[in-house]
Coordinates of C-alpha atoms in Angstrom, one line a residue:
Chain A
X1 CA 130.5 45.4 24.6
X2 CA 127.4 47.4 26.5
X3 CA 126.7 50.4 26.7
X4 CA 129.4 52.7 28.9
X5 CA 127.5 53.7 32.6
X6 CA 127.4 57.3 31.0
X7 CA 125.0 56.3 28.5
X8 CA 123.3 53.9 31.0
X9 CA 122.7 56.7 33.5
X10 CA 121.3 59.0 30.7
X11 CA 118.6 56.4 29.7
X12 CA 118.0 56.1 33.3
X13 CA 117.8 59.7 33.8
X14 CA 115.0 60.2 30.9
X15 CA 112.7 57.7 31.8
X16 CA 109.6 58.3 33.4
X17 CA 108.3 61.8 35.0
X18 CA 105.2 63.7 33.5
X19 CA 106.7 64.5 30.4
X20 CA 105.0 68.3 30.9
X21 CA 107.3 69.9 29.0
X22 CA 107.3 67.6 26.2
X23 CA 103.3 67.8 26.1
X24 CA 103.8 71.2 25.7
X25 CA 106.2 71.2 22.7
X26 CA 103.8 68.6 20.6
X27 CA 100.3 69.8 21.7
X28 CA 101.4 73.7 20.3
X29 CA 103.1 72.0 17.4
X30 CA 99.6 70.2 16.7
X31 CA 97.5 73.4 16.9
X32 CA 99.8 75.1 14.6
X33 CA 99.6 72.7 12.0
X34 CA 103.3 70.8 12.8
X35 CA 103.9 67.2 12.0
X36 CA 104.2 65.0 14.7
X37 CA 107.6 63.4 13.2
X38 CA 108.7 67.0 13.4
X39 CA 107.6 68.2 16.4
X40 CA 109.2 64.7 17.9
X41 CA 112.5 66.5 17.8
X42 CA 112.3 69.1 19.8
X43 CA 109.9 67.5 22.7
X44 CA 112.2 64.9 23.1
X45 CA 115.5 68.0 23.3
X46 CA 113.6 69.8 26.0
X47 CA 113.1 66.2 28.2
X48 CA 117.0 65.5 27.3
X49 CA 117.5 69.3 29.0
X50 CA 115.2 68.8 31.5
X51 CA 116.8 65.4 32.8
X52 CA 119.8 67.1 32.8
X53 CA 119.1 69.7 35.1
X54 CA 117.2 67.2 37.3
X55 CA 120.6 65.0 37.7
X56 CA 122.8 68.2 38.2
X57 CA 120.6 69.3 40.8
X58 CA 120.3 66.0 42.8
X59 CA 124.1 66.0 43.1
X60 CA 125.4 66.2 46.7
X61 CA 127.3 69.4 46.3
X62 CA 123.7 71.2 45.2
X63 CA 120.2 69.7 46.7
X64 CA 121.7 66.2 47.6
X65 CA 118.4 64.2 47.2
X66 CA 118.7 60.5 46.9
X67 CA 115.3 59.9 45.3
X68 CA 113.9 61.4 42.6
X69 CA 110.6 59.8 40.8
X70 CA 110.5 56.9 43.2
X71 CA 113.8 55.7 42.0
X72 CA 118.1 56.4 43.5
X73 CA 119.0 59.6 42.1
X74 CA 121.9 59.1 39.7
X75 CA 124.3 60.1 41.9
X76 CA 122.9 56.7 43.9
X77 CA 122.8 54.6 41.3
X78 CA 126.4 55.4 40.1
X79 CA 128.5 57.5 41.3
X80 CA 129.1 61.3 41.1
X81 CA 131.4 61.3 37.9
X82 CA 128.8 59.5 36.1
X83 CA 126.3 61.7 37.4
X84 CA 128.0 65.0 36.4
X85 CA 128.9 63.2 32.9
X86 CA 125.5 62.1 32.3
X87 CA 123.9 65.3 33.1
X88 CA 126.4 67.3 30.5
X89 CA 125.7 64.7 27.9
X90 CA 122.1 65.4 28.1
X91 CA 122.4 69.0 27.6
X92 CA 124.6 68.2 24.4
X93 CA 122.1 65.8 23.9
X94 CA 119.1 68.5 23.7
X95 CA 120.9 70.7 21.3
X96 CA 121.6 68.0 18.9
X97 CA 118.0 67.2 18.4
X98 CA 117.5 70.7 17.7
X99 CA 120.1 71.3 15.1
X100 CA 119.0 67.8 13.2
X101 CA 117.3 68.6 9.9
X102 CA 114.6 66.3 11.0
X103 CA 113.5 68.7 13.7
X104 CA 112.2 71.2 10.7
X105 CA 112.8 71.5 6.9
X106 CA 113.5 75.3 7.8
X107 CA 117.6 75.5 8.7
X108 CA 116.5 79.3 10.6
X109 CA 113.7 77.4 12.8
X110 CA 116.5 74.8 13.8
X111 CA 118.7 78.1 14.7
X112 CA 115.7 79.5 16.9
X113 CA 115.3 76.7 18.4
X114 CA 118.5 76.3 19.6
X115 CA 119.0 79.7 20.4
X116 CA 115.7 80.2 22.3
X117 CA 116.9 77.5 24.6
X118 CA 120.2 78.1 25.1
X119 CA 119.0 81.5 26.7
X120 CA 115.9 79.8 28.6
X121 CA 118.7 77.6 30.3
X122 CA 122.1 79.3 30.5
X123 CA 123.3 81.6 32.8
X124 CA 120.4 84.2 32.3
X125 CA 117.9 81.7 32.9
X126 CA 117.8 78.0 34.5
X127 CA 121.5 78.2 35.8
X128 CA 120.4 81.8 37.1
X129 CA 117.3 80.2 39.1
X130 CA 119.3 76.9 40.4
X131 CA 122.5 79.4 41.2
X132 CA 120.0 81.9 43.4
X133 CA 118.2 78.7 44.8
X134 CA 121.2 77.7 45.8
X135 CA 122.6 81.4 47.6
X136 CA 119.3 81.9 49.1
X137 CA 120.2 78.7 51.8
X138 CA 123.2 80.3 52.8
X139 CA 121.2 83.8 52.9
X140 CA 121.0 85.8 56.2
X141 CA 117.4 86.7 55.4
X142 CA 114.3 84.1 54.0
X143 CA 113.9 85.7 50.2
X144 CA 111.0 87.6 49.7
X145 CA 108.1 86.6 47.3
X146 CA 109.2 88.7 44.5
X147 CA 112.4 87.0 45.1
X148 CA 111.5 83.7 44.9
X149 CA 109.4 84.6 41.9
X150 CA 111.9 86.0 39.8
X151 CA 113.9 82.7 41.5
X152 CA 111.2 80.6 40.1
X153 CA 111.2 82.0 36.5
X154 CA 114.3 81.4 35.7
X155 CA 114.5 77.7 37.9
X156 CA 111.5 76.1 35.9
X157 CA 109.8 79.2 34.2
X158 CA 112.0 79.9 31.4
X159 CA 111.9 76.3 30.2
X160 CA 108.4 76.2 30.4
X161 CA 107.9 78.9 28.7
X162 CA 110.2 77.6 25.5
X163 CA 108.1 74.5 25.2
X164 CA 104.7 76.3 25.2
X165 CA 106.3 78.3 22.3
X166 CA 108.3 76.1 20.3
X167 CA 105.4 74.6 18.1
X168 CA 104.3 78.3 17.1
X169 CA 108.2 78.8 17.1
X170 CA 108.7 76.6 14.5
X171 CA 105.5 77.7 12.4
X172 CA 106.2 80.7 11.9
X173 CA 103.3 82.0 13.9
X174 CA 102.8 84.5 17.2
X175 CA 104.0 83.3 20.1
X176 CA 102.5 86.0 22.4
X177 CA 99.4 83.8 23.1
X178 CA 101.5 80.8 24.6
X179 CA 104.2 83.0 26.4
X180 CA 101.6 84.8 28.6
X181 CA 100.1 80.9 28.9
X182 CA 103.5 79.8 30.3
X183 CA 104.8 81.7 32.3
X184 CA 101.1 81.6 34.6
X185 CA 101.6 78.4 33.8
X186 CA 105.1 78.1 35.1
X187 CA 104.4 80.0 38.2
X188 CA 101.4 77.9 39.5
X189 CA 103.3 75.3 39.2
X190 CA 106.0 75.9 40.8
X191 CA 103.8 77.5 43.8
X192 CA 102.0 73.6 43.5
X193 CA 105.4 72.6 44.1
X194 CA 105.6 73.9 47.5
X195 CA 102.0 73.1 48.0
X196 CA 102.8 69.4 47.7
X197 CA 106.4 69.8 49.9
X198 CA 103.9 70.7 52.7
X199 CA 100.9 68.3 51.6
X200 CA 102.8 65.6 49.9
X201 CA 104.5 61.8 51.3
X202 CA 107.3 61.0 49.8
X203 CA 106.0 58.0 48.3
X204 CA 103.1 59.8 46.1
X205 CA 105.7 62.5 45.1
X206 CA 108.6 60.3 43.9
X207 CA 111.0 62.6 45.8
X208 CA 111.7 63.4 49.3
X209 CA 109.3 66.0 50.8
X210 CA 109.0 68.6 54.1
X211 CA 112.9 69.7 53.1
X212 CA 112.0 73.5 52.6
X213 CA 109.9 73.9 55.9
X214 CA 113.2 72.2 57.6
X215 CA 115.5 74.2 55.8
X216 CA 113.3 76.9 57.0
X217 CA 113.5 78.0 53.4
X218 CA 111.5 80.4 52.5
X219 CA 108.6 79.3 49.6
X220 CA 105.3 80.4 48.5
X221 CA 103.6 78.6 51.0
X222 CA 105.9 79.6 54.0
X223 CA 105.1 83.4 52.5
X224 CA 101.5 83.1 51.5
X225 CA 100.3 80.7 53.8
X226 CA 99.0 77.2 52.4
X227 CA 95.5 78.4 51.5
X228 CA 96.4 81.4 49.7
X229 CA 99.6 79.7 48.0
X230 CA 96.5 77.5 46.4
X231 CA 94.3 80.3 45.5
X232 CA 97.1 81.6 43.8
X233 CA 97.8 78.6 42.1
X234 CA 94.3 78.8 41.3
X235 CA 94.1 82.1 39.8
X236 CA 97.0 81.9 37.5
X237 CA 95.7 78.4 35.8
X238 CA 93.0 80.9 35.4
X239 CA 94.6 83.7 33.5
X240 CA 97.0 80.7 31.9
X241 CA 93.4 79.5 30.3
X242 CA 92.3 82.5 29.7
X243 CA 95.4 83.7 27.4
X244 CA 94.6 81.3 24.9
X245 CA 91.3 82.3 24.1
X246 CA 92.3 83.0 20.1
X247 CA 92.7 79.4 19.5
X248 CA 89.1 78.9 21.2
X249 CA 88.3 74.9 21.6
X250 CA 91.0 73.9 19.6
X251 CA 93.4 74.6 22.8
X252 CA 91.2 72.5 24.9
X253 CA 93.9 70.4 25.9
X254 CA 96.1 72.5 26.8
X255 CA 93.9 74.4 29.4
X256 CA 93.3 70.8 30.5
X257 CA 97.2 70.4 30.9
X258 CA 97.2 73.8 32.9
X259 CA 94.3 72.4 35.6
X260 CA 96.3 69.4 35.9
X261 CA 99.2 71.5 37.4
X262 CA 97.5 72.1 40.3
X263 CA 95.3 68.9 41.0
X264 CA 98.7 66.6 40.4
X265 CA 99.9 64.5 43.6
X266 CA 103.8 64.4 42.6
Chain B
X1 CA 124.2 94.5 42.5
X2 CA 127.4 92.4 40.7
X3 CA 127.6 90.1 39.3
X4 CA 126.2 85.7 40.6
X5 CA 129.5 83.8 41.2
X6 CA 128.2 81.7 38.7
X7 CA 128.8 84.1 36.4
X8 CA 132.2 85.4 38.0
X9 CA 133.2 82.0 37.6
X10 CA 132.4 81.5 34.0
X11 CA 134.3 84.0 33.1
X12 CA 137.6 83.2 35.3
X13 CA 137.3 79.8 33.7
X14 CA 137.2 80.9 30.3
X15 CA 140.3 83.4 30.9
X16 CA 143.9 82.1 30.0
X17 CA 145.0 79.3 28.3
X18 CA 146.3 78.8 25.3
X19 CA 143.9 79.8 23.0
X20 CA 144.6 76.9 20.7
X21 CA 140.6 75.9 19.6
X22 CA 140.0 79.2 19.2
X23 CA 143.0 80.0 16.9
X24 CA 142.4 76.6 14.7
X25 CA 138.2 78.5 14.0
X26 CA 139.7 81.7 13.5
X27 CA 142.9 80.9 11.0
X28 CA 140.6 78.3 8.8
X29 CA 138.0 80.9 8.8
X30 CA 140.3 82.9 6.9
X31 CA 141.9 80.6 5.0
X32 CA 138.3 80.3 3.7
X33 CA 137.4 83.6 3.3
X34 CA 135.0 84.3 6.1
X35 CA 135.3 87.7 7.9
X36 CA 137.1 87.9 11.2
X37 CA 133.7 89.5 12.9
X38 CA 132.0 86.3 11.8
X39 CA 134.5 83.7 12.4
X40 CA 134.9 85.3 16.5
X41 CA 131.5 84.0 17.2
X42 CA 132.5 79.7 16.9
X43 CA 136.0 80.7 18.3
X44 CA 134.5 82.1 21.3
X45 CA 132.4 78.9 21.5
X46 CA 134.6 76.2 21.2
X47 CA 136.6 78.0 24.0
X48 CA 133.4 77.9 26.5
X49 CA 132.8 74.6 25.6
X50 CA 136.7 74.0 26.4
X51 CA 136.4 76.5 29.9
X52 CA 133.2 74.3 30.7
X53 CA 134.8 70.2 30.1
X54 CA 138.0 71.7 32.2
X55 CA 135.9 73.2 35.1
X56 CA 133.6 69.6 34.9
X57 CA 136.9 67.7 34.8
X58 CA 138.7 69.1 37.5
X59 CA 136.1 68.7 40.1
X60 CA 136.9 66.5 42.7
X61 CA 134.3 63.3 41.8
X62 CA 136.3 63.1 38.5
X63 CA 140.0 64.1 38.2
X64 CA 140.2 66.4 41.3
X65 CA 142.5 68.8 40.3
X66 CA 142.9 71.9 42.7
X67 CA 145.6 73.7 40.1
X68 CA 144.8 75.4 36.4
X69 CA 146.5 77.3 34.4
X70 CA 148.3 78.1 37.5
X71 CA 145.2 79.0 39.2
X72 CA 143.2 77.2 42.0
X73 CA 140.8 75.6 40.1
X74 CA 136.9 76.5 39.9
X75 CA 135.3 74.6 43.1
X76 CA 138.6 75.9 44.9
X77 CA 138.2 79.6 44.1
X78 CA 134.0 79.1 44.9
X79 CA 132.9 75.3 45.9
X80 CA 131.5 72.1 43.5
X81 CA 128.4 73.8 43.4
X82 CA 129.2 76.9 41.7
X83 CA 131.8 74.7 39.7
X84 CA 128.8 72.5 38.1
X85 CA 126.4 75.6 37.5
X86 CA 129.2 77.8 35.7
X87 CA 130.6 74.6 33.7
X88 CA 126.9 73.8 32.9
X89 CA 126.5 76.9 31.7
X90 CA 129.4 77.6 29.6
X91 CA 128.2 75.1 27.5
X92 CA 124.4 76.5 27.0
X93 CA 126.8 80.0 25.8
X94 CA 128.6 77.4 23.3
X95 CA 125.5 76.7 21.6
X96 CA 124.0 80.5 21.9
X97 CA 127.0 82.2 20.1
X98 CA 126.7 79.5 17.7
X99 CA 122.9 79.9 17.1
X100 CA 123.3 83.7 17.0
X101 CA 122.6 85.6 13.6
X102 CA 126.1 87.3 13.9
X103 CA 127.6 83.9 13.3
X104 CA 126.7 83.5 10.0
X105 CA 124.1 84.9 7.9
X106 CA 123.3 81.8 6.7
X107 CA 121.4 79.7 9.2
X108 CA 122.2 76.3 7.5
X109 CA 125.5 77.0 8.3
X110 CA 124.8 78.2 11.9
X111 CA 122.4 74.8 12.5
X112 CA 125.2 72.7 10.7
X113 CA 128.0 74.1 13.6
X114 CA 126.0 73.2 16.3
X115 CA 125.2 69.8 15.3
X116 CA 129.0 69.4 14.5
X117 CA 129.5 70.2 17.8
X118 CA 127.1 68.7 20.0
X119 CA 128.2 65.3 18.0
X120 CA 131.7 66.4 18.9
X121 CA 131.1 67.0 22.3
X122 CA 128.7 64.5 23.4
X123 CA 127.9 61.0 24.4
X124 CA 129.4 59.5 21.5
X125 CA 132.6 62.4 21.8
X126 CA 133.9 64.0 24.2
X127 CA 132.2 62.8 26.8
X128 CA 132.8 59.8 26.1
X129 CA 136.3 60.2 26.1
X130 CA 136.3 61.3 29.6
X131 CA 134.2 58.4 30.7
X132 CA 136.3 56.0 29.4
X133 CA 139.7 57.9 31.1
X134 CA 137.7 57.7 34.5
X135 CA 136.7 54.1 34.1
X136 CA 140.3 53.3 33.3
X137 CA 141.2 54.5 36.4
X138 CA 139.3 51.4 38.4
X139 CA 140.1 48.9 35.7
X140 CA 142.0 45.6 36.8
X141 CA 144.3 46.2 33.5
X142 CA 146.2 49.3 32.0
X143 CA 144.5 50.4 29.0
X144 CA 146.3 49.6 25.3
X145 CA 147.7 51.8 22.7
X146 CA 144.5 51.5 20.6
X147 CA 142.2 52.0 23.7
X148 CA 144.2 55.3 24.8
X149 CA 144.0 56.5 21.2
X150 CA 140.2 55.7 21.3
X151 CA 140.1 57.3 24.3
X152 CA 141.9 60.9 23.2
X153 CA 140.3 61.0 19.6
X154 CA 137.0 61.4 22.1
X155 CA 138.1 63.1 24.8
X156 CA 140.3 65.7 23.1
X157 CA 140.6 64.9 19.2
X158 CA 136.7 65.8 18.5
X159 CA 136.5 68.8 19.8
X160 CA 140.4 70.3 18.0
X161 CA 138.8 68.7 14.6
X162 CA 135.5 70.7 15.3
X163 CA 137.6 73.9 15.6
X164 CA 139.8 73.3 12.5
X165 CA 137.1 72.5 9.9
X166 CA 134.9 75.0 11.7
X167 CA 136.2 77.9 8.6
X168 CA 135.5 75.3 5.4
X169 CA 132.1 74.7 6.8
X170 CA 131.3 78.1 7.2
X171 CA 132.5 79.2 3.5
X172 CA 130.8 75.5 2.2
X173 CA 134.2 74.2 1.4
X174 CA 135.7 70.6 2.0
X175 CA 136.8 70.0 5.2
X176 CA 138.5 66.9 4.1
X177 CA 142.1 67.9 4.7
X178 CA 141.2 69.8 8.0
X179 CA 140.2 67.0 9.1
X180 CA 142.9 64.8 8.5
X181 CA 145.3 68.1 9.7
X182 CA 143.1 68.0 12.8
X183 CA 143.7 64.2 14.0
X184 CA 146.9 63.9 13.8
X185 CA 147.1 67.6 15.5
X186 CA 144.7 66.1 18.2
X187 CA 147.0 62.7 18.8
X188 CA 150.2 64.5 18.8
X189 CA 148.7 67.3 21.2
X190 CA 147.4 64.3 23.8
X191 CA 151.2 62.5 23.4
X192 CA 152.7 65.6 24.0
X193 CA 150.4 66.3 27.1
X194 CA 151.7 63.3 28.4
X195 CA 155.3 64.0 27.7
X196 CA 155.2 67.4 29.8
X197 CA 153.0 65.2 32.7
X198 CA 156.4 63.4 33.2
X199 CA 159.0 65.9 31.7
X200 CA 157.3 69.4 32.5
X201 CA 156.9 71.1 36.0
X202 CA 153.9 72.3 37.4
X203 CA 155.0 75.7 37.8
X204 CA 155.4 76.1 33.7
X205 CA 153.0 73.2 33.2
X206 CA 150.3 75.5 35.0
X207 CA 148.5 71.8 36.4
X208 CA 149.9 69.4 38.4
X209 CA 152.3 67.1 36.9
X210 CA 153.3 63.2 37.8
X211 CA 149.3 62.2 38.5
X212 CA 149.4 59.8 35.4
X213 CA 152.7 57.9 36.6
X214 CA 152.0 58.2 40.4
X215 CA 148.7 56.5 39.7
X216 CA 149.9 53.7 37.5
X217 CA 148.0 54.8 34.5
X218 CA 148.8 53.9 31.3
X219 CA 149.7 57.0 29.0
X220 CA 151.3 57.1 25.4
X221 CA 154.9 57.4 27.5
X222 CA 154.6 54.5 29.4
X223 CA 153.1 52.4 26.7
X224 CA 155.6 53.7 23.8
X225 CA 158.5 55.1 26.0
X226 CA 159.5 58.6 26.3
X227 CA 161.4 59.1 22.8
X228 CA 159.5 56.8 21.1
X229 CA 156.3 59.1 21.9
X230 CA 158.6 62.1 21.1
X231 CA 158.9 60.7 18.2
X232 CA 155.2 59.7 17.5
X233 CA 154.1 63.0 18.1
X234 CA 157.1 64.4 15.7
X235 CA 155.8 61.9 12.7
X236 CA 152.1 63.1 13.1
X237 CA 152.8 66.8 13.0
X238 CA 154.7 66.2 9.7
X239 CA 151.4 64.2 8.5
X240 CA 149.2 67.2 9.9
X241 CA 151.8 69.7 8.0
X242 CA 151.3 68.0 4.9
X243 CA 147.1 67.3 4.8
X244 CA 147.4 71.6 4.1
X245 CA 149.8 70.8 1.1
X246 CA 146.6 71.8 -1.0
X247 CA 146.4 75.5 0.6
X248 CA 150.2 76.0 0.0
X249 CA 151.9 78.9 1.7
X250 CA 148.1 80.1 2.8
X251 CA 148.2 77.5 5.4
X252 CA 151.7 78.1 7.0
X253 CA 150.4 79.9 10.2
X254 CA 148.2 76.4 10.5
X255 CA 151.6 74.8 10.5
X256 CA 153.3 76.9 12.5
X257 CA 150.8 76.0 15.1
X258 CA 151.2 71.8 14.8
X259 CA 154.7 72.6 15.0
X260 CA 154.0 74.7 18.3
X261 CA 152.3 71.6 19.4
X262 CA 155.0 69.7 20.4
X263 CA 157.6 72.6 21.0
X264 CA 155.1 73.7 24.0
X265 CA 156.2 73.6 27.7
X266 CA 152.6 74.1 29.1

């Protein structure tokens, strides 16, 4: 007997994408001194959480896309029970990896690690973000930027932010430097986001584009204008690279992750 | 400003109900010994992860169900949006109040009750479970005794034996003959559901009643006959009675409880 769809939709539902958040979790376990097999455990939990979140948005009932990194959404490819199901198993999924001793030796860093991302994406944080994207197209007025940017910090920040921690997370060290790192980080590219809704085709982005301007949703480009939207952009990456000036070259890659936010085509 | 109906939501979802999961942490907590201001912390969890698989399966892609608890049901009260979000997010609070300090001191123990319940919950539990009830609906044949019992040892079972060994874990005990207490618990509380879907009505019942028959679906009544799976459910709360024979008269609340199992109307 195969696989049940469920489990078919969640392998479906993790493959591909850029794998940011992931990058994130290994390259600040590397420059903290964390085993690869270790830090393995928890880049692969945030993916499992962020697949989920991408296959509960897609749904009809909340941004109905069909397409979604250049293949059906799940929703498509199955149907909407499999779809819901797949998502929640994902999100079980996540914490599992986290709570398996192979993620750390240390039972509190397991603890952390679930805790610190159970309040990046509950109803505080992610859920918050989709739940006010959500309000906003029924809203009477467009939302205004510091709106969208609370909006945006909860949506995508919040999970940023708990990757570009979790290596420092689990070594015990200050994760100050990262935080400030992520959340600039998280902002520019969500404000790239927009950027490529307006500059995008479809084909290059893996997901329908030109949706917000039709919506006559209000995003960081509809508020800053396109130019400034990218100087923006610009200027966080900036302060993003800036913030992790204690770990000098050594963080290299990760300031070459941050210029990639805003230089990406989908 | 109040409260997001996400969050109005999460909480009318988690109001009501029996209380069952949450009474099966809290009573083996102190049959072990663990303090009532610890044990609250995976009671209160098992009954968000409870509020959020009810609010998931009651949406209309899955078993579209408009009455709970005798209550319109979440996507009624708000719409399938707000129903995804607040179930979504019910189950990221499952895993924070686990992960939480207050929980236990010890966070071995704290990493060890999420695992348990992620594992419970997830592709290979719960989930599960509810996958294979929704495929059974489109399959050319009824589903056998053995399937259905595969089926509710997922889709319910997991999750009741979570909550009744949650206590030994906690203290470091066996959680042997919870466990055993547990299953047949979980079987006899699935047969009985289906009694009350045929006997019950929906007014005490709190859901509606007669889906399983109108829709030709094959339930422990139809497979075993109505006194037969009276009489099932009778045979494995005496086995669940007698598993506790090692806590003596300690456990006799835990007994009272399988017994209340198939005495329930609703």
């Amino acid at each position: 007997m195969g696989d049940l769809p469920v489990v078919q939709a969640m392998r479906y539902a993790s493959a591909g994408g850029k794998r940011l958040r992931a990058f994130l979790v290994l390259e600040t376990a590397r420059l903290h001194g964390i085993a690869p097999e270790r830090a393995i455990w928890p880049a692969a939990a945030v993916e499992a959480l962020h697949a989920y979140s991408l296959v509960h948005d897609d749904l009809p009932c909340m941004d109905d896309d069909d397409l979604r990194r250049g293949l059906p959404t799940v929703h498509v490819q199955w149907d909407q029970a499999t779809a819901v199901l797949a998502g929640d198993a994902l999100q079980t999924l996540a914490f599992e990896l986290l709570a398996r001793s192979e993620c750390s030796p240390d039972a509190a860093v397991r603890a952390d690690l679930v805790l610190g991302l159970a309040r990046a994406v509950g109803a505080q944080g992610m859920v918050r973000g989709q739940a006010l994207d959500i309000a906003a197209e029924t809203a009477p007025e467009p939302l205004t930027l510091d709106q969208i940017t609370d909006l945006q910090a909860g949506k995508t920040g919040a999970l940023i932010e708990w990757s570009a921690t979790a290596g420092a997370l689990m070594a015990g060290a200050d994760t100050g430097p990262l935080s400030v790192y992520a959340r600039k980080l998280g902002l520019a590219f969500q404000i790239w986001d927009d950027v490529l809704d307006v500059e995008g085709d479809a084909e290059t982005v893996g997901k329908a584009v030109g949706k917000d301007a039709e919506a006559g949703k209000a995003t960081f480009v509809s508020l800053l204008g396109l130019e400034a939207a990218k100087s923006r952009a610009q200027n966080l990456i900036e302060d993003a690279c800036n913030a992790l000036d204690c770990y000098g070259i050594e963080a290299e890659c990760l300031r070459e992750a941050a210029r990639f936010v805003i230089a990406r085509q989908s």
